[in-house]
Each structure stands twice: as structure tokens, then as C-alpha cells.
Amino acid sequence: MIGSSTISRIIKRVWTAAILLPASIAMAGVESDYSKSPPPLAPQPWCETPQPFEIRIGIPGWIAGLSGDSGVKGVVDNVDVSFDQLLRHLTHVPIVLSADIRYKRWEFFADGQYMEVGDSVTLPGLLFTNANLHLKSGLAEGFLGYRLINCDKAALSLFAGARYSYMGGDLSIFDNGDARLVILRRLLGISKKLDFSGSTGWVDPVIGARGKVKIWKAISLYAEGDVGGFDANSGSAFETHRQGRTLVKTPVSSSDWSYQVQGGIEVQLTRSIWSQLGWRYLKYDYVSGGFTNKTALNGPFVQAGINF
């Protein structure tokens, strides 16, 4: 026979199971709900690839001064002209343009400018009393690059290409029409006006690197540097010196090198309009034939453009 104490223990166990079983089922349901919640989001990658195709067209403005040695036909002189002086002697608005095309990691970019300056001076002479000087300079460069880093927030490219440089000058000297010197000029066989002109152009192979990094929203820092020439156009060269009343040509070392660095800040004003503000420095070391161009263009650089 089952004692009363045994029956009492069985009733307690059944009662405890009846109380704990619904709680266990409820807890099991809660755990099942947790298992159905979405997993936490993975952190976004730092390097987001930009759109595969992009075109940028710009209008650059280089506020550069000119300094160094320059010469034509072997006559070399030192020049040091600030930008405001160049601005006063411009004969027309400079022609400038830049273009940048990218497809995935490949890039093609180019820029160029052409300007002319002129001036008139009075000569302290009798046979020739006035002179007009007209100088022309041009620059065009194009490069093919490949992005080692191709991210929306940062980019780094290596590039190679060519830079075409042009320099020319026209000099005209004449008299002011003094009738007293007509007979003297006729006897000496000297015309009333003498014109001199010369020009040269050369192409330098160029290699370099450029990069850009976004520092805050639409603001980025950019930098670029290159070296060119590598004595590709070097050959014979000379300078002209006066010995007494005679002009003598003296052989000099020929060279053909160029160096350029630039950098600054870029702001994406809207989805399709951007601007740059920085500094640009271009150094020539070119001596060939009777032309010498050991000058440096140095000054602030501003640019605005559109992108597609």
C-alpha cells in the first residue's frame, strides 16, 4: 500500500511541473523570437569604387611669374617678370583648356595654354629711335595614366606622356621719321626699319604621378609631379658674345630637361561643377642651337570646370 507521505510527494511534483512547464514553453518562445532577428550590419568598406566612366573639362588660370635665363640666336639675358607685369603687356586673352577622361582605372588627361605679350620702347639712338617687341609662348601636354588606387575617397596614378613647348619672338626697330637723317641713312645703306624674328618648339617625353584624397565631404586635396626631357632634344648649342666690335659664337653644353610640381585644394561645388585653388611650378632647362630657355614659371593656380 502507498503511504500518505508518498502520495503527498507525488502531488507536489505534479503541481511543480504544472507550474514550471508553461514558463519553460514561454521562455523557449522568446529564444525562438531572438533567433529570427536580423544579423548586425557589416561595416562599410573604406574604398568604394567610383563610377566607371567620367569626363572633366576645365578652364585653368595660371597666375605665374617668369624668371631665369632666356635667349634667341645665342644672345642670352636674365629675366625676372612678375605676373602683374606680364598682365599689363598681354596682347590678347590667353587661350587655355584642360580635359580629363577616365574609364575604370585608365586615365587620359591634357591641358594647354598660349599667350602673347608685347611692348614698345624708345631707343637712345639717331638712326633708330623706337623698338617693338612681341613674344609668344605655348604649352601643350597630354598623358596616359593608370590608377594604382581607385577609390571614391582616394586615388593614386602613374602616368607617361609628352609636353610640347613653343617660344618665339619678333623684334622691329625703326626711326621716328626725322628728315635730317634720310641722306645719312641712304649713304650708309641702312633701311628705315629692321625686323628680326625667331621661334622654336620641342617635345619632351614625361613621366610622373598624381593623387587626390577626400578630407571632408566635397573637399579634397590634390598633388601632381613630373619630370621630362631626359636630354631627348639635346645636341649642339652656342651663345653669342661681343669681343671688341666682333660677335663671336661660343659652344656651350646642350640640355633638355623639365620639372613640374603642383598641388592644392579641390571643391565639388555641385554634382557637375568643381573648382581648384593651388600652386604650380614648371622649370625648364633647355639649351639647343641658339635658343636658351632656363626659366621657371611659378605662381598660384586656379581652375573651374564641369564633370559628366
PDB file of N, CA and C in Angstrom, residues 210-279:
ATOM      1  N   ARG A 210      50.336  61.384 -59.805  1.00  0.00           N
ATOM      2  CA  ARG A 210      49.387  62.344 -59.232  1.00  0.00           C
ATOM      3  C   ARG A 210      48.416  61.600 -58.331  1.00  0.00           C
ATOM      4  N   GLY A 211      47.826  62.344 -57.396  1.00  0.00           N
ATOM      5  CA  GLY A 211      46.903  61.723 -56.466  1.00  0.00           C
ATOM      6  C   GLY A 211      45.931  62.726 -55.886  1.00  0.00           C
ATOM      7  N   LYS A 212      44.883  62.190 -55.281  1.00  0.00           N
ATOM      8  CA  LYS A 212      43.860  63.022 -54.652  1.00  0.00           C
ATOM      9  C   LYS A 212      43.257  62.269 -53.485  1.00  0.00           C
ATOM     10  N   VAL A 213      42.966  62.969 -52.386  1.00  0.00           N
ATOM     11  CA  VAL A 213      42.361  62.345 -51.219  1.00  0.00           C
ATOM     12  C   VAL A 213      41.280  63.260 -50.676  1.00  0.00           C
ATOM     13  N   LYS A 214      40.119  62.692 -50.389  1.00  0.00           N
ATOM     14  CA  LYS A 214      38.993  63.462 -49.864  1.00  0.00           C
ATOM     15  C   LYS A 214      39.169  63.627 -48.358  1.00  0.00           C
ATOM     16  N   ILE A 215      39.100  64.877 -47.896  1.00  0.00           N
ATOM     17  CA  ILE A 215      39.296  65.142 -46.471  1.00  0.00           C
ATOM     18  C   ILE A 215      37.993  65.447 -45.743  1.00  0.00           C
ATOM     19  N   TRP A 216      36.973  65.935 -46.471  1.00  0.00           N
ATOM     20  CA  TRP A 216      35.690  66.210 -45.819  1.00  0.00           C
ATOM     21  C   TRP A 216      34.634  66.452 -46.876  1.00  0.00           C
ATOM     22  N   LYS A 217      33.645  65.574 -46.934  1.00  0.00           N
ATOM     23  CA  LYS A 217      32.529  65.696 -47.856  1.00  0.00           C
ATOM     24  C   LYS A 217      32.997  66.017 -49.269  1.00  0.00           C
ATOM     25  N   ALA A 218      32.777  67.259 -49.734  1.00  0.00           N
ATOM     26  CA  ALA A 218      33.100  67.619 -51.126  1.00  0.00           C
ATOM     27  C   ALA A 218      34.467  68.277 -51.267  1.00  0.00           C
ATOM     28  N   ILE A 219      35.309  68.224 -50.230  1.00  0.00           N
ATOM     29  CA  ILE A 219      36.611  68.892 -50.256  1.00  0.00           C
ATOM     30  C   ILE A 219      37.718  67.841 -50.322  1.00  0.00           C
ATOM     31  N   SER A 220      38.648  68.039 -51.270  1.00  0.00           N
ATOM     32  CA  SER A 220      39.755  67.105 -51.462  1.00  0.00           C
ATOM     33  C   SER A 220      41.062  67.872 -51.597  1.00  0.00           C
ATOM     34  N   LEU A 221      42.151  67.174 -51.319  1.00  0.00           N
ATOM     35  CA  LEU A 221      43.493  67.678 -51.579  1.00  0.00           C
ATOM     36  C   LEU A 221      44.060  66.928 -52.780  1.00  0.00           C
ATOM     37  N   TYR A 222      44.773  67.650 -53.656  1.00  0.00           N
ATOM     38  CA  TYR A 222      45.360  67.010 -54.830  1.00  0.00           C
ATOM     39  C   TYR A 222      46.820  67.425 -54.967  1.00  0.00           C
ATOM     40  N   ALA A 223      47.618  66.586 -55.632  1.00  0.00           N
ATOM     41  CA  ALA A 223      49.030  66.877 -55.871  1.00  0.00           C
ATOM     42  C   ALA A 223      49.475  66.137 -57.127  1.00  0.00           C
ATOM     43  N   GLU A 224      50.458  66.729 -57.814  1.00  0.00           N
ATOM     44  CA  GLU A 224      50.971  66.134 -59.051  1.00  0.00           C
ATOM     45  C   GLU A 224      52.422  66.555 -59.254  1.00  0.00           C
ATOM     46  N   GLY A 225      53.231  65.652 -59.776  1.00  0.00           N
ATOM     47  CA  GLY A 225      54.617  65.966 -60.081  1.00  0.00           C
ATOM     48  C   GLY A 225      55.099  65.160 -61.266  1.00  0.00           C
ATOM     49  N   ASP A 226      55.979  65.754 -62.081  1.00  0.00           N
ATOM     50  CA  ASP A 226      56.501  65.032 -63.231  1.00  0.00           C
ATOM     51  C   ASP A 226      57.893  65.540 -63.578  1.00  0.00           C
ATOM     52  N   VAL A 227      58.594  64.763 -64.365  1.00  0.00           N
ATOM     53  CA  VAL A 227      59.915  65.125 -64.885  1.00  0.00           C
ATOM     54  C   VAL A 227      59.939  64.733 -66.359  1.00  0.00           C
ATOM     55  N   GLY A 228      60.554  65.580 -67.186  1.00  0.00           N
ATOM     56  CA  GLY A 228      60.556  65.313 -68.624  1.00  0.00           C
ATOM     57  C   GLY A 228      61.843  65.757 -69.289  1.00  0.00           C
ATOM     58  N   GLY A 229      61.909  65.524 -70.572  1.00  0.00           N
ATOM     59  CA  GLY A 229      63.074  65.904 -71.358  1.00  0.00           C
ATOM     60  C   GLY A 229      64.049  64.773 -71.550  1.00  0.00           C
ATOM     61  N   PHE A 230      64.760  64.437 -70.469  1.00  0.00           N
ATOM     62  CA  PHE A 230      65.767  63.368 -70.488  1.00  0.00           C
ATOM     63  C   PHE A 230      66.779  63.563 -71.628  1.00  0.00           C
ATOM     64  N   ASP A 231      67.073  64.842 -71.928  1.00  0.00           N
ATOM     65  CA  ASP A 231      68.033  65.200 -72.993  1.00  0.00           C
ATOM     66  C   ASP A 231      67.626  64.648 -74.355  1.00  0.00           C
ATOM     67  N   ALA A 232      66.321  64.492 -74.577  1.00  0.00           N
ATOM     68  CA  ALA A 232      65.857  63.942 -75.852  1.00  0.00           C
ATOM     69  C   ALA A 232      66.146  64.870 -77.019  1.00  0.00           C
ATOM     70  N   ASN A 233      66.169  66.193 -76.774  1.00  0.00           N
ATOM     71  CA  ASN A 233      66.400  67.152 -77.854  1.00  0.00           C
ATOM     72  C   ASN A 233      67.753  67.846 -77.745  1.00  0.00           C
ATOM     73  N   SER A 234      68.632  67.290 -76.952  1.00  0.00           N
ATOM     74  CA  SER A 234      69.944  67.923 -76.795  1.00  0.00           C
ATOM     75  C   SER A 234      70.806  67.663 -78.029  1.00  0.00           C
ATOM     76  N   GLY A 235      71.701  68.583 -78.289  1.00  0.00           N
ATOM     77  CA  GLY A 235      72.599  68.477 -79.441  1.00  0.00           C
ATOM     78  C   GLY A 235      73.661  69.552 -79.310  1.00  0.00           C
ATOM     79  N   SER A 236      73.960  70.235 -80.397  1.00  0.00           N
ATOM     80  CA  SER A 236      74.913  71.336 -80.325  1.00  0.00           C
ATOM     81  C   SER A 236      74.194  72.620 -79.914  1.00  0.00           C
ATOM     82  N   ALA A 237      74.901  73.493 -79.224  1.00  0.00           N
ATOM     83  CA  ALA A 237      74.340  74.767 -78.781  1.00  0.00           C
ATOM     84  C   ALA A 237      75.454  75.809 -78.722  1.00  0.00           C
ATOM     85  N   PHE A 238      75.059  77.069 -78.804  1.00  0.00           N
ATOM     86  CA  PHE A 238      76.059  78.141 -78.755  1.00  0.00           C
ATOM     87  C   PHE A 238      75.454  79.384 -78.114  1.00  0.00           C
ATOM     88  N   GLU A 239      76.338  80.259 -77.636  1.00  0.00           N
ATOM     89  CA  GLU A 239      75.974  81.585 -77.169  1.00  0.00           C
ATOM     90  C   GLU A 239      76.827  82.607 -77.910  1.00  0.00           C
ATOM     91  N   THR A 240      76.286  83.795 -78.071  1.00  0.00           N
ATOM     92  CA  THR A 240      76.968  84.858 -78.805  1.00  0.00           C
ATOM     93  C   THR A 240      77.489  85.908 -77.833  1.00  0.00           C
ATOM     94  N   HIS A 241      78.775  86.232 -77.973  1.00  0.00           N
ATOM     95  CA  HIS A 241      79.414  87.250 -77.129  1.00  0.00           C
ATOM     96  C   HIS A 241      80.119  88.276 -78.021  1.00  0.00           C
ATOM     97  N   ARG A 242      80.257  89.459 -77.489  1.00  0.00           N
ATOM     98  CA  ARG A 242      80.948  90.515 -78.211  1.00  0.00           C
ATOM     99  C   ARG A 242      82.411  90.579 -77.774  1.00  0.00           C
ATOM    100  N   GLN A 243      83.296  90.537 -78.723  1.00  0.00           N
ATOM    101  CA  GLN A 243      84.729  90.731 -78.483  1.00  0.00           C
ATOM    102  C   GLN A 243      85.172  91.935 -79.308  1.00  0.00           C
ATOM    103  N   GLY A 244      85.284  93.050 -78.622  1.00  0.00           N
ATOM    104  CA  GLY A 244      85.549  94.294 -79.334  1.00  0.00           C
ATOM    105  C   GLY A 244      84.337  94.666 -80.154  1.00  0.00           C
ATOM    106  N   ARG A 245      84.514  94.797 -81.472  1.00  0.00           N
ATOM    107  CA  ARG A 245      83.412  95.099 -82.376  1.00  0.00           C
ATOM    108  C   ARG A 245      82.898  93.865 -83.106  1.00  0.00           C
ATOM    109  N   THR A 246      83.375  92.688 -82.688  1.00  0.00           N
ATOM    110  CA  THR A 246      83.026  91.456 -83.384  1.00  0.00           C
ATOM    111  C   THR A 246      82.147  90.571 -82.495  1.00  0.00           C
ATOM    112  N   LEU A 247      81.120  89.964 -83.088  1.00  0.00           N
ATOM    113  CA  LEU A 247      80.279  88.995 -82.385  1.00  0.00           C
ATOM    114  C   LEU A 247      80.833  87.604 -82.614  1.00  0.00           C
ATOM    115  N   VAL A 248      81.086  86.894 -81.538  1.00  0.00           N
ATOM    116  CA  VAL A 248      81.711  85.578 -81.600  1.00  0.00           C
ATOM    117  C   VAL A 248      80.751  84.537 -81.008  1.00  0.00           C
ATOM    118  N   LYS A 249      80.582  83.407 -81.696  1.00  0.00           N
ATOM    119  CA  LYS A 249      79.774  82.301 -81.194  1.00  0.00           C
ATOM    120  C   LYS A 249      80.647  81.342 -80.395  1.00  0.00           C
ATOM    121  N   THR A 250      80.214  81.050 -79.167  1.00  0.00           N
ATOM    122  CA  THR A 250      80.959  80.156 -78.286  1.00  0.00           C
ATOM    123  C   THR A 250      80.143  78.889 -78.033  1.00  0.00           C
ATOM    124  N   PRO A 251      80.679  77.699 -78.284  1.00  0.00           N
ATOM    125  CA  PRO A 251      79.937  76.462 -77.995  1.00  0.00           C
ATOM    126  C   PRO A 251      79.651  76.326 -76.499  1.00  0.00           C
ATOM    127  N   VAL A 252      78.460  75.868 -76.165  1.00  0.00           N
ATOM    128  CA  VAL A 252      78.067  75.616 -74.780  1.00  0.00           C
ATOM    129  C   VAL A 252      77.407  74.244 -74.708  1.00  0.00           C
ATOM    130  N   SER A 253      77.253  73.754 -73.495  1.00  0.00           N
ATOM    131  CA  SER A 253      76.627  72.443 -73.285  1.00  0.00           C
ATOM    132  C   SER A 253      75.131  72.517 -73.605  1.00  0.00           C
ATOM    133  N   SER A 254      74.667  71.542 -74.335  1.00  0.00           N
ATOM    134  CA  SER A 254      73.248  71.457 -74.659  1.00  0.00           C
ATOM    135  C   SER A 254      72.521  70.647 -73.584  1.00  0.00           C
ATOM    136  N   SER A 255      71.260  70.970 -73.359  1.00  0.00           N
ATOM    137  CA  SER A 255      70.479  70.243 -72.355  1.00  0.00           C
ATOM    138  C   SER A 255      69.000  70.318 -72.702  1.00  0.00           C
ATOM    139  N   ASP A 256      68.238  69.360 -72.185  1.00  0.00           N
ATOM    140  CA  ASP A 256      66.790  69.335 -72.380  1.00  0.00           C
ATOM    141  C   ASP A 256      66.151  68.579 -71.228  1.00  0.00           C
ATOM    142  N   TRP A 257      65.739  69.320 -70.205  1.00  0.00           N
ATOM    143  CA  TRP A 257      65.056  68.767 -69.044  1.00  0.00           C
ATOM    144  C   TRP A 257      63.907  69.704 -68.654  1.00  0.00           C
ATOM    145  N   SER A 258      62.919  69.153 -67.987  1.00  0.00           N
ATOM    146  CA  SER A 258      61.839  69.961 -67.436  1.00  0.00           C
ATOM    147  C   SER A 258      61.295  69.275 -66.188  1.00  0.00           C
ATOM    148  N   TYR A 259      60.840  70.094 -65.243  1.00  0.00           N
ATOM    149  CA  TYR A 259      60.332  69.594 -63.969  1.00  0.00           C
ATOM    150  C   TYR A 259      59.067  70.375 -63.612  1.00  0.00           C
ATOM    151  N   GLN A 260      58.075  69.675 -63.070  1.00  0.00           N
ATOM    152  CA  GLN A 260      56.829  70.344 -62.714  1.00  0.00           C
ATOM    153  C   GLN A 260      56.229  69.737 -61.449  1.00  0.00           C
ATOM    154  N   VAL A 261      55.753  70.586 -60.557  1.00  0.00           N
ATOM    155  CA  VAL A 261      55.009  70.165 -59.372  1.00  0.00           C
ATOM    156  C   VAL A 261      53.828  71.110 -59.201  1.00  0.00           C
ATOM    157  N   GLN A 262      52.730  70.574 -58.712  1.00  0.00           N
ATOM    158  CA  GLN A 262      51.557  71.395 -58.414  1.00  0.00           C
ATOM    159  C   GLN A 262      50.701  70.679 -57.382  1.00  0.00           C
ATOM    160  N   GLY A 263      49.899  71.450 -56.690  1.00  0.00           N
ATOM    161  CA  GLY A 263      49.027  70.879 -55.675  1.00  0.00           C
ATOM    162  C   GLY A 263      48.143  71.936 -55.063  1.00  0.00           C
ATOM    163  N   GLY A 264      47.097  71.485 -54.367  1.00  0.00           N
ATOM    164  CA  GLY A 264      46.188  72.431 -53.738  1.00  0.00           C
ATOM    165  C   GLY A 264      44.932  71.748 -53.248  1.00  0.00           C
ATOM    166  N   ILE A 265      43.844  72.490 -53.244  1.00  0.00           N
ATOM    167  CA  ILE A 265      42.561  72.028 -52.731  1.00  0.00           C
ATOM    168  C   ILE A 265      41.532  72.040 -53.852  1.00  0.00           C
ATOM    169  N   GLU A 266      40.662  71.039 -53.856  1.00  0.00           N
ATOM    170  CA  GLU A 266      39.582  70.945 -54.846  1.00  0.00           C
ATOM    171  C   GLU A 266      38.243  70.863 -54.132  1.00  0.00           C
ATOM    172  N   VAL A 267      37.267  71.600 -54.641  1.00  0.00           N
ATOM    173  CA  VAL A 267      35.931  71.634 -54.054  1.00  0.00           C
ATOM    174  C   VAL A 267      34.909  71.262 -55.121  1.00  0.00           C
ATOM    175  N   GLN A 268      34.081  70.265 -54.838  1.00  0.00           N
ATOM    176  CA  GLN A 268      32.981  69.887 -55.720  1.00  0.00           C
ATOM    177  C   GLN A 268      31.785  70.738 -55.330  1.00  0.00           C
ATOM    178  N   LEU A 269      31.587  71.857 -56.049  1.00  0.00           N
ATOM    179  CA  LEU A 269      30.555  72.832 -55.687  1.00  0.00           C
ATOM    180  C   LEU A 269      29.157  72.262 -55.850  1.00  0.00           C
ATOM    181  N   THR A 270      28.902  71.572 -56.948  1.00  0.00           N
ATOM    182  CA  THR A 270      27.645  70.870 -57.176  1.00  0.00           C
ATOM    183  C   THR A 270      27.978  69.499 -57.754  1.00  0.00           C
ATOM    184  N   ARG A 271      26.950  68.772 -58.169  1.00  0.00           N
ATOM    185  CA  ARG A 271      27.202  67.453 -58.762  1.00  0.00           C
ATOM    186  C   ARG A 271      28.022  67.549 -60.042  1.00  0.00           C
ATOM    187  N   SER A 272      27.955  68.677 -60.731  1.00  0.00           N
ATOM    188  CA  SER A 272      28.620  68.788 -62.024  1.00  0.00           C
ATOM    189  C   SER A 272      29.592  69.958 -62.130  1.00  0.00           C
ATOM    190  N   ILE A 273      29.788  70.744 -61.088  1.00  0.00           N
ATOM    191  CA  ILE A 273      30.687  71.895 -61.126  1.00  0.00           C
ATOM    192  C   ILE A 273      31.738  71.758 -60.033  1.00  0.00           C
ATOM    193  N   TRP A 274      33.007  71.925 -60.396  1.00  0.00           N
ATOM    194  CA  TRP A 274      34.102  71.814 -59.440  1.00  0.00           C
ATOM    195  C   TRP A 274      35.073  72.972 -59.645  1.00  0.00           C
ATOM    196  N   SER A 275      35.927  73.197 -58.659  1.00  0.00           N
ATOM    197  CA  SER A 275      36.931  74.252 -58.749  1.00  0.00           C
ATOM    198  C   SER A 275      38.186  73.818 -57.993  1.00  0.00           C
ATOM    199  N   GLN A 276      39.317  74.392 -58.388  1.00  0.00           N
ATOM    200  CA  GLN A 276      40.597  74.110 -57.755  1.00  0.00           C
ATOM    201  C   GLN A 276      41.309  75.415 -57.425  1.00  0.00           C
ATOM    202  N   LEU A 277      42.046  75.388 -56.337  1.00  0.00           N
ATOM    203  CA  LEU A 277      42.890  76.513 -55.945  1.00  0.00           C
ATOM    204  C   LEU A 277      44.185  75.924 -55.416  1.00  0.00           C
ATOM    205  N   GLY A 278      45.319  76.301 -56.045  1.00  0.00           N
ATOM    206  CA  GLY A 278      46.589  75.715 -55.622  1.00  0.00           C
ATOM    207  C   GLY A 278      47.771  76.519 -56.117  1.00  0.00           C
ATOM    208  N   TRP A 279      48.891  75.821 -56.293  1.00  0.00           N
ATOM    209  CA  TRP A 279      50.147  76.422 -56.721  1.00  0.00           C
ATOM    210  C   TRP A 279      50.785  75.523 -57.767  1.00  0.00           C
TER     211      TRP A 279
END
